[in-house]
XYZ file of C-alpha atoms in Angstrom:
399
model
C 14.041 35.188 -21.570
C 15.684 31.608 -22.050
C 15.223 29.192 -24.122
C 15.396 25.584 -22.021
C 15.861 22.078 -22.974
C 12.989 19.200 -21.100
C 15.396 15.951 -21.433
C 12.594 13.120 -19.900
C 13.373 9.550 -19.552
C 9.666 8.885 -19.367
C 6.281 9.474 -20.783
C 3.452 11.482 -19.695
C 0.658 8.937 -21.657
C 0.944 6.193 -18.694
C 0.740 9.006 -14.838
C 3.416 8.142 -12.518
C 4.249 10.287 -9.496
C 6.847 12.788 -11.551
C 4.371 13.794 -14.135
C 2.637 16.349 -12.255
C 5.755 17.980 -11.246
C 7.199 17.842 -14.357
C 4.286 19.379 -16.140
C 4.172 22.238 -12.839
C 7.516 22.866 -13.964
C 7.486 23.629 -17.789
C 3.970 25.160 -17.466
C 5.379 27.665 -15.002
C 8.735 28.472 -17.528
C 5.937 28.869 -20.226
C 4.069 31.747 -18.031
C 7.312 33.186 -17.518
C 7.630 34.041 -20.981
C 10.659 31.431 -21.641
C 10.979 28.997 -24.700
C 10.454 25.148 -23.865
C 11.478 22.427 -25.941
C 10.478 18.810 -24.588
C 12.159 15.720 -25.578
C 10.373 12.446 -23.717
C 8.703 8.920 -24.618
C 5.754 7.451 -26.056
C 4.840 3.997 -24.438
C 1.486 3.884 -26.076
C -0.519 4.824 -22.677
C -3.980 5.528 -22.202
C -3.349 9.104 -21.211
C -2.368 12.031 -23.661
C 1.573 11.814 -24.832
C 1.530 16.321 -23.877
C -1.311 18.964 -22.142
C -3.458 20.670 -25.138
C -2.400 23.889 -23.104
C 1.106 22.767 -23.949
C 0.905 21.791 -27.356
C -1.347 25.532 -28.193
C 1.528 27.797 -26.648
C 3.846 29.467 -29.462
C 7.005 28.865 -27.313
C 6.660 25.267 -26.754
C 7.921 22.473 -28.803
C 8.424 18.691 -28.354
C 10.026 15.659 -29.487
C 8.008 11.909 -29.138
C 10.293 8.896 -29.761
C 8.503 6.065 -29.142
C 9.404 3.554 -26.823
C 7.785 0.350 -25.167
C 7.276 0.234 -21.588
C 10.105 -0.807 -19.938
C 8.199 -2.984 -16.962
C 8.583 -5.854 -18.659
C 12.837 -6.004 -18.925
C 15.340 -7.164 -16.368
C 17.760 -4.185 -15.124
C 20.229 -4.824 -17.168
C 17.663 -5.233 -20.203
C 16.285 -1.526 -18.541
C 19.815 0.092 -18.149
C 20.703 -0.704 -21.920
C 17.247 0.655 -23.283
C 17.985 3.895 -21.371
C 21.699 4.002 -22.747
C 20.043 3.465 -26.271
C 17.073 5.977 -25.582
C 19.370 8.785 -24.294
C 21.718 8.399 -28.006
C 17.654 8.424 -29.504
C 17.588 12.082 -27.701
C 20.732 13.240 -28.821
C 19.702 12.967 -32.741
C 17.052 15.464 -31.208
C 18.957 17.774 -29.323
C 22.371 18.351 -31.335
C 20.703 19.245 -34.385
C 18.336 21.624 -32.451
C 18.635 25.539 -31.618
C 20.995 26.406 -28.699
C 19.924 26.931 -25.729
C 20.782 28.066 -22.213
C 20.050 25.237 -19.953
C 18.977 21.641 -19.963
C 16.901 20.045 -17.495
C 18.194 16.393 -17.114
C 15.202 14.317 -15.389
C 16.235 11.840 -12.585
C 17.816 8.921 -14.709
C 20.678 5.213 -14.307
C 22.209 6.692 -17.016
C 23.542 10.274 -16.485
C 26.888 9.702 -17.044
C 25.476 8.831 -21.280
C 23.578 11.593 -21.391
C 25.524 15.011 -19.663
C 28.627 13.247 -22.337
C 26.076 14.493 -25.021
C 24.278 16.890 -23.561
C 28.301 18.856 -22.832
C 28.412 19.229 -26.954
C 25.507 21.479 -26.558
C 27.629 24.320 -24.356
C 25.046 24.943 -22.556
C 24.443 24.781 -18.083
C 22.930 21.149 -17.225
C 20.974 21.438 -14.312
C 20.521 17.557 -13.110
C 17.492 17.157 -11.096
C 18.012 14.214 -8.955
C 15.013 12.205 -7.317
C 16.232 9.150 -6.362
C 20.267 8.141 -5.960
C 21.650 5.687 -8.126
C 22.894 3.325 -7.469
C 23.009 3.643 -3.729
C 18.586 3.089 -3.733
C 19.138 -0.147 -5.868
C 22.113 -1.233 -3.165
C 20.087 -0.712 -0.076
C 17.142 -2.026 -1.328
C 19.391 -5.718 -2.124
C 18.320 -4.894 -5.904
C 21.361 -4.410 -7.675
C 22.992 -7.544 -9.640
C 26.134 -8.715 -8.242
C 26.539 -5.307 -6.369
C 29.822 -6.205 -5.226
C 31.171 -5.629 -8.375
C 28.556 -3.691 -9.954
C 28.201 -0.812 -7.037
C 31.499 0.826 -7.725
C 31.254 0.823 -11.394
C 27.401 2.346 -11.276
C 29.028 4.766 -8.456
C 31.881 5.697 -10.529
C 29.972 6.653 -13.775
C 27.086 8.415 -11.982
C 29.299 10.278 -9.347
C 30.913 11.635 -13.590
C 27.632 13.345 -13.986
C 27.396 14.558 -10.456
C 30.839 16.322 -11.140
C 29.929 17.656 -14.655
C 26.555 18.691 -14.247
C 26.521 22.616 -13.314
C 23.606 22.068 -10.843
C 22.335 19.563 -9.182
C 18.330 19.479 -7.668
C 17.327 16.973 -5.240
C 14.723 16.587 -2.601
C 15.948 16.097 0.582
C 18.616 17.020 2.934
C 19.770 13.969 3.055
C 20.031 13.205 -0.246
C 21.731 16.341 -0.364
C 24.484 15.126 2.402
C 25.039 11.376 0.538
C 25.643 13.577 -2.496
C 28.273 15.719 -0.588
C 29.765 12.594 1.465
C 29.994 11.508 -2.609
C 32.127 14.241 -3.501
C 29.543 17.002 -5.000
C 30.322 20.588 -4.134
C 27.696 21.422 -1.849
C 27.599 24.747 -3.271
C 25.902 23.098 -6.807
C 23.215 21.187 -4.752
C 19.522 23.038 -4.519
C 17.037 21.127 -2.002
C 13.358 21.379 -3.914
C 11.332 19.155 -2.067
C 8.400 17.420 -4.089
C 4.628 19.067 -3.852
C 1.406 17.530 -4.244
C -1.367 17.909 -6.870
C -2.664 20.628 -4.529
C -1.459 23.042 -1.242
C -4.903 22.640 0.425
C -5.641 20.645 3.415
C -7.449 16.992 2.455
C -10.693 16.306 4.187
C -13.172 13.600 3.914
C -15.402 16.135 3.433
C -14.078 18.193 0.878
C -13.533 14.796 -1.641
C -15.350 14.698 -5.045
C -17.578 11.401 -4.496
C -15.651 10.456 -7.712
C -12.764 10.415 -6.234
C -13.621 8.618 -3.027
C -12.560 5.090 -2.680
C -14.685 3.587 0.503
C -12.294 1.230 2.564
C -15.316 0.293 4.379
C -13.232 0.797 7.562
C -14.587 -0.732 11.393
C -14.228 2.781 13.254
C -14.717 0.832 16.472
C -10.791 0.237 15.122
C -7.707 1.974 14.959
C -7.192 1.576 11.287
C -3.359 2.005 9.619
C -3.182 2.303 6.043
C -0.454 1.563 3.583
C -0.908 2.568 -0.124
C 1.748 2.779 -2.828
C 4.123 0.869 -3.995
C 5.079 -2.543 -2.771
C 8.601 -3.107 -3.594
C 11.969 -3.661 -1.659
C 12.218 -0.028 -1.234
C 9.316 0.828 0.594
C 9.705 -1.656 2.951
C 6.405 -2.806 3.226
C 7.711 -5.890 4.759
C 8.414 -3.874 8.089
C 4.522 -3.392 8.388
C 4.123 -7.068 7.856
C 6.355 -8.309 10.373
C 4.595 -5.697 12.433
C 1.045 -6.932 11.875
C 2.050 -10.739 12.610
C 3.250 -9.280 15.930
C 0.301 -7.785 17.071
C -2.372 -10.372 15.354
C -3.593 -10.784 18.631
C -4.549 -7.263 19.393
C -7.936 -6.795 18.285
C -7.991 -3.429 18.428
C -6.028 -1.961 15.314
C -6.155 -3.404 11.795
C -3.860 -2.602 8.884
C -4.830 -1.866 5.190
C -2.169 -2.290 2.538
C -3.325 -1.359 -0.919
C -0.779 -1.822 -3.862
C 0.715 -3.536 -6.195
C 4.771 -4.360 -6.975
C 8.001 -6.703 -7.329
C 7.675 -7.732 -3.189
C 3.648 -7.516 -3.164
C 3.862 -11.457 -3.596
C 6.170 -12.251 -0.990
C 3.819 -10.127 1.120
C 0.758 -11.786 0.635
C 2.107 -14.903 2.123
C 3.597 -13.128 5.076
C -0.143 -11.854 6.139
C -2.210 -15.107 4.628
C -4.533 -15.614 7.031
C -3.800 -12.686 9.480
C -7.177 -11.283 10.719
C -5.930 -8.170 11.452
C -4.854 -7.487 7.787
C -6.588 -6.293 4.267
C -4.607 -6.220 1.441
C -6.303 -4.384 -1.989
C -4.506 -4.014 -5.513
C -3.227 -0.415 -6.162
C -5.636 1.830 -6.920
C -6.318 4.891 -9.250
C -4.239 7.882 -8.262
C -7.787 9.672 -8.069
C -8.725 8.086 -4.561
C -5.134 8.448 -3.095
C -6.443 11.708 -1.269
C -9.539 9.404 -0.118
C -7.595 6.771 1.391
C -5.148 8.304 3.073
C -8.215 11.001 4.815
C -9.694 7.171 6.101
C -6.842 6.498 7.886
C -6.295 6.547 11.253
C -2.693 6.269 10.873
C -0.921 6.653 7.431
C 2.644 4.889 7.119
C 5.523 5.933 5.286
C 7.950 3.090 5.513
C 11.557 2.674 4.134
C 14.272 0.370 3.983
C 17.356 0.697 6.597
C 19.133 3.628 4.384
C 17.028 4.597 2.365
C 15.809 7.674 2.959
C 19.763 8.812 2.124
C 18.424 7.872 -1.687
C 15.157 8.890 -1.790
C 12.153 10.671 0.151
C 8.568 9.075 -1.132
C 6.925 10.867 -3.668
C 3.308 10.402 -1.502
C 4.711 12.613 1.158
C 3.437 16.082 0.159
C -0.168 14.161 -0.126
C 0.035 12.698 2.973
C 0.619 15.737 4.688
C -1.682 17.401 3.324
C -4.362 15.089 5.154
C -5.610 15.614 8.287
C -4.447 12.454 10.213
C -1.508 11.438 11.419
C 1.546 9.894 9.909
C 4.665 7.962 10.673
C 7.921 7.604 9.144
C 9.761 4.421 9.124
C 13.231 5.892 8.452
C 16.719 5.933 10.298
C 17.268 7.622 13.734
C 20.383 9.934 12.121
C 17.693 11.261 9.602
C 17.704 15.112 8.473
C 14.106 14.611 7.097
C 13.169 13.953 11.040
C 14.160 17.290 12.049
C 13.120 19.078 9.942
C 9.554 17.934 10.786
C 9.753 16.868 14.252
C 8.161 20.193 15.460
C 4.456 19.178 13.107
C 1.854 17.911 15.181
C 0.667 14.274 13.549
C 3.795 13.997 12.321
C 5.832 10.841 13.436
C 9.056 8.741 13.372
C 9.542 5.158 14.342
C 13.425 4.121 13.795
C 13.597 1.516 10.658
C 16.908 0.014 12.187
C 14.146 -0.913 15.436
C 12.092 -4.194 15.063
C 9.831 -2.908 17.631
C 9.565 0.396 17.320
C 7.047 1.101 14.439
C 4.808 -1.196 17.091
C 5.471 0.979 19.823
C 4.256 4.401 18.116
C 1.080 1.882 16.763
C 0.211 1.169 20.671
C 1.063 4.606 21.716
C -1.184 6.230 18.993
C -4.749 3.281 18.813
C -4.736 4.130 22.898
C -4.637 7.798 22.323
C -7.128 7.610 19.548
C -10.082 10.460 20.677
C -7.286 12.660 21.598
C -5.626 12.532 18.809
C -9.269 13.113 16.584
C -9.650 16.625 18.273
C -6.006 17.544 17.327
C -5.245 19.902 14.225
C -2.631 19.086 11.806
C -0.003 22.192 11.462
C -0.330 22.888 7.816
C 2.152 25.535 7.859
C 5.070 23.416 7.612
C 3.671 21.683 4.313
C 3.140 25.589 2.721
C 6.661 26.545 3.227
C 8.637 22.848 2.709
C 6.485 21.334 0.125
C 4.302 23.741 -1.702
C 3.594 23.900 -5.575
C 5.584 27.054 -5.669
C 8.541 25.021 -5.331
C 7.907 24.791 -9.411
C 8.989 28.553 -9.656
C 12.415 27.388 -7.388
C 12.918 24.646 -10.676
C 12.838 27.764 -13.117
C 14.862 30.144 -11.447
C 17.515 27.804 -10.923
C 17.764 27.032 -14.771
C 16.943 30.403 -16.105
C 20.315 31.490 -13.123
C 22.790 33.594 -15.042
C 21.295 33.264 -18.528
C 20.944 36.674 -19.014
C 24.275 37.764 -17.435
């Protein structure tokens, strides 16, 4: 058995779309019989800082170092809290028991931590979910990118080199990694799972958990629900909305909150064909998206070279259709292009996430009696993936 090192940038007391996986993860090296230690942050949340299950096993340990939450900083306030957190979880780990491998969470500041993390001897398996900087580039986030990019690039594309595996999840996050430099032999695709493998119905939904949209079914309704930032190009759906105000047949839901969520309440003031709601609960994410009509996964020109949205395995899990806004050239489109439900409307395209809208509200009834093909979810993006995390750390340990 090996013993294995949790380094976390975050907390598990506030949710957030990696905490499930996360927790998946360590819980499955526990019932392997392997020794955990967890190092992550305490933000003062409303939800427990570590699982009781956790906390009772006899080879788990963990480390709390508490830590505001971060929302309210700048980036550059952000990226020197993380440089200063990661020398917080070196005090932890160098004066720790050895161990075999560290799992480095998704982080800016990789470059800090595998410099530490190398005094340790030890394989560093760096599990990467989104790329920086190349998401914060895209995206038109990054300060003064011109001069920033290639510095960010630089110190990240260190880590990349030094790390002795590298986890992401995507193919083509995989590729920008390689067209980076990264051995491709180093890089492990995992994609992300849900809270759950089983199909989401209406029907099947906890009343608890059910969020009512109070949706006009004499309508082809589209739902958006996540995050509204410069990312997730919600923007794309507004422009599209304004352009089809006049057709009184479909109406979109947006339901978030985020940096850009401002910017898009003005684009759709007014717009009759629009709802916008504030985020709500992670409980009634299954619940809104089985509403739908048509779910949208939208990103930015590029970005889905950086990142692949963590909603995904939810979404299709649910019965309805969906459609990704991402580039033409993307990997992630063939690799689902053969799932029924599934679609892809080219991000680079001004009109094209209007013309799979059309295509799909005058199709409606047909598209009711149609089954989604689960099969592909089970195999790509299943919660046995978790098992793929600990073999790959626990790989020639016991050589």
């Amino acid at each position: 058995m090996s013993r294995l090192l949790f380094v976390l940038d975050i907390g598990f007391d506030r949710g957030g779309p990696s905490v499930h996986l996360l927790q998946d993860i360590i819980r499955t090296g526990l019932t392997q019989g392997h020794t955990i230690d967890v190092i992550l942050k305490d933000t003062g949340g409303p939800l427990t800082v570590m699982p009781e299950d956790f906390i009772r096993h006899h080879n788990f340990n963990y480390y709390v170092i508490k830590e505001d939450n971060e929302k309210k900083y700048g980036f550059v306030g952000r990226y020197i809290n993380e440089v200063k957190y990661a020398k917080k979880c070196s005090k932890v780990f160098i004066n720790n028991l050895r161990y075999d491998s560290v799992f480095l969470q998704s982080n800016t500041v990789a470059f800090f931590y595998i410099r530490l993390l190398e005094k340790l001897g030890c394989r560093i398996v760096f599990n990467v979910q989104d790329i920086f900087p190349y998401n914060l580039k895209y995206s038109g986030q990054l300060p003064l990118s011109f001069i920033s990019f290639p510095i960010f690039r630089k110190l990240q594309n260190i880590a990349y080199q030094k790390a002795d595996s590298i986890i992401t999840i995507s193919e083509d996050m995989k590729q920008t990694l390689i067209d980076d430099g990264v051995k491709a032999e180093k890089i492990y695709v995992v994609y992300n799972w849900s809270y759950d493998n089983s199909p989401i119905s209406l029907e099947t939904i906890d009343l608890n958990n059910f969020f009512d949209l109070k949706l006009d079914h004499s309508k082809f309704n589209i739902v958006y629900a996540g995050n509204i930032g410069r990312m997730q190009n919600v923007e794309l759906i507004a422009e599209t909305a304004i352009n089809m105000k006049y057709n009184q047949n479909v109406h979109f839901y947006i339901i978030g909150d985020g940096t850009n969520k401002h910017h898009i309440e003005e684009k759709v003031n007014g717009l009759p064909n629009v709802t916008m709601l504030p985020m709500q609960p992670s409980k009634y994410a299954e619940s809104i998206y089985a509403q739908a009509d048509l779910n949208i996964i939208p990103l930015m020109p590029g970005g889905i070279k950086t990142a692949l949205p963590s909603k995904t395995a939810t979404v299709l899990r649910v019965n309805k259709p969906v459609v990704f806004c991402v580039d033409a050239s993307s990997k992630f489109i063939y690799s689902l292009k053969d799932v029924k439900k599934v679609l892809f409307a080219d991000v680079c395209k001004s009109n094209s996430l209007m013309e799979v809208i059309i295509k799909m509200s005058e199709t409606k009834s047909q598209i009711a009696k149609c089954s989604l093909d689960i099969e592909p979810f089970f195999t790509r993006f299943s919660s046995k993936n978790s098992i793929k995390y600990i073999e790959i750390l626990t790989r020639n340990n016991n050589e």
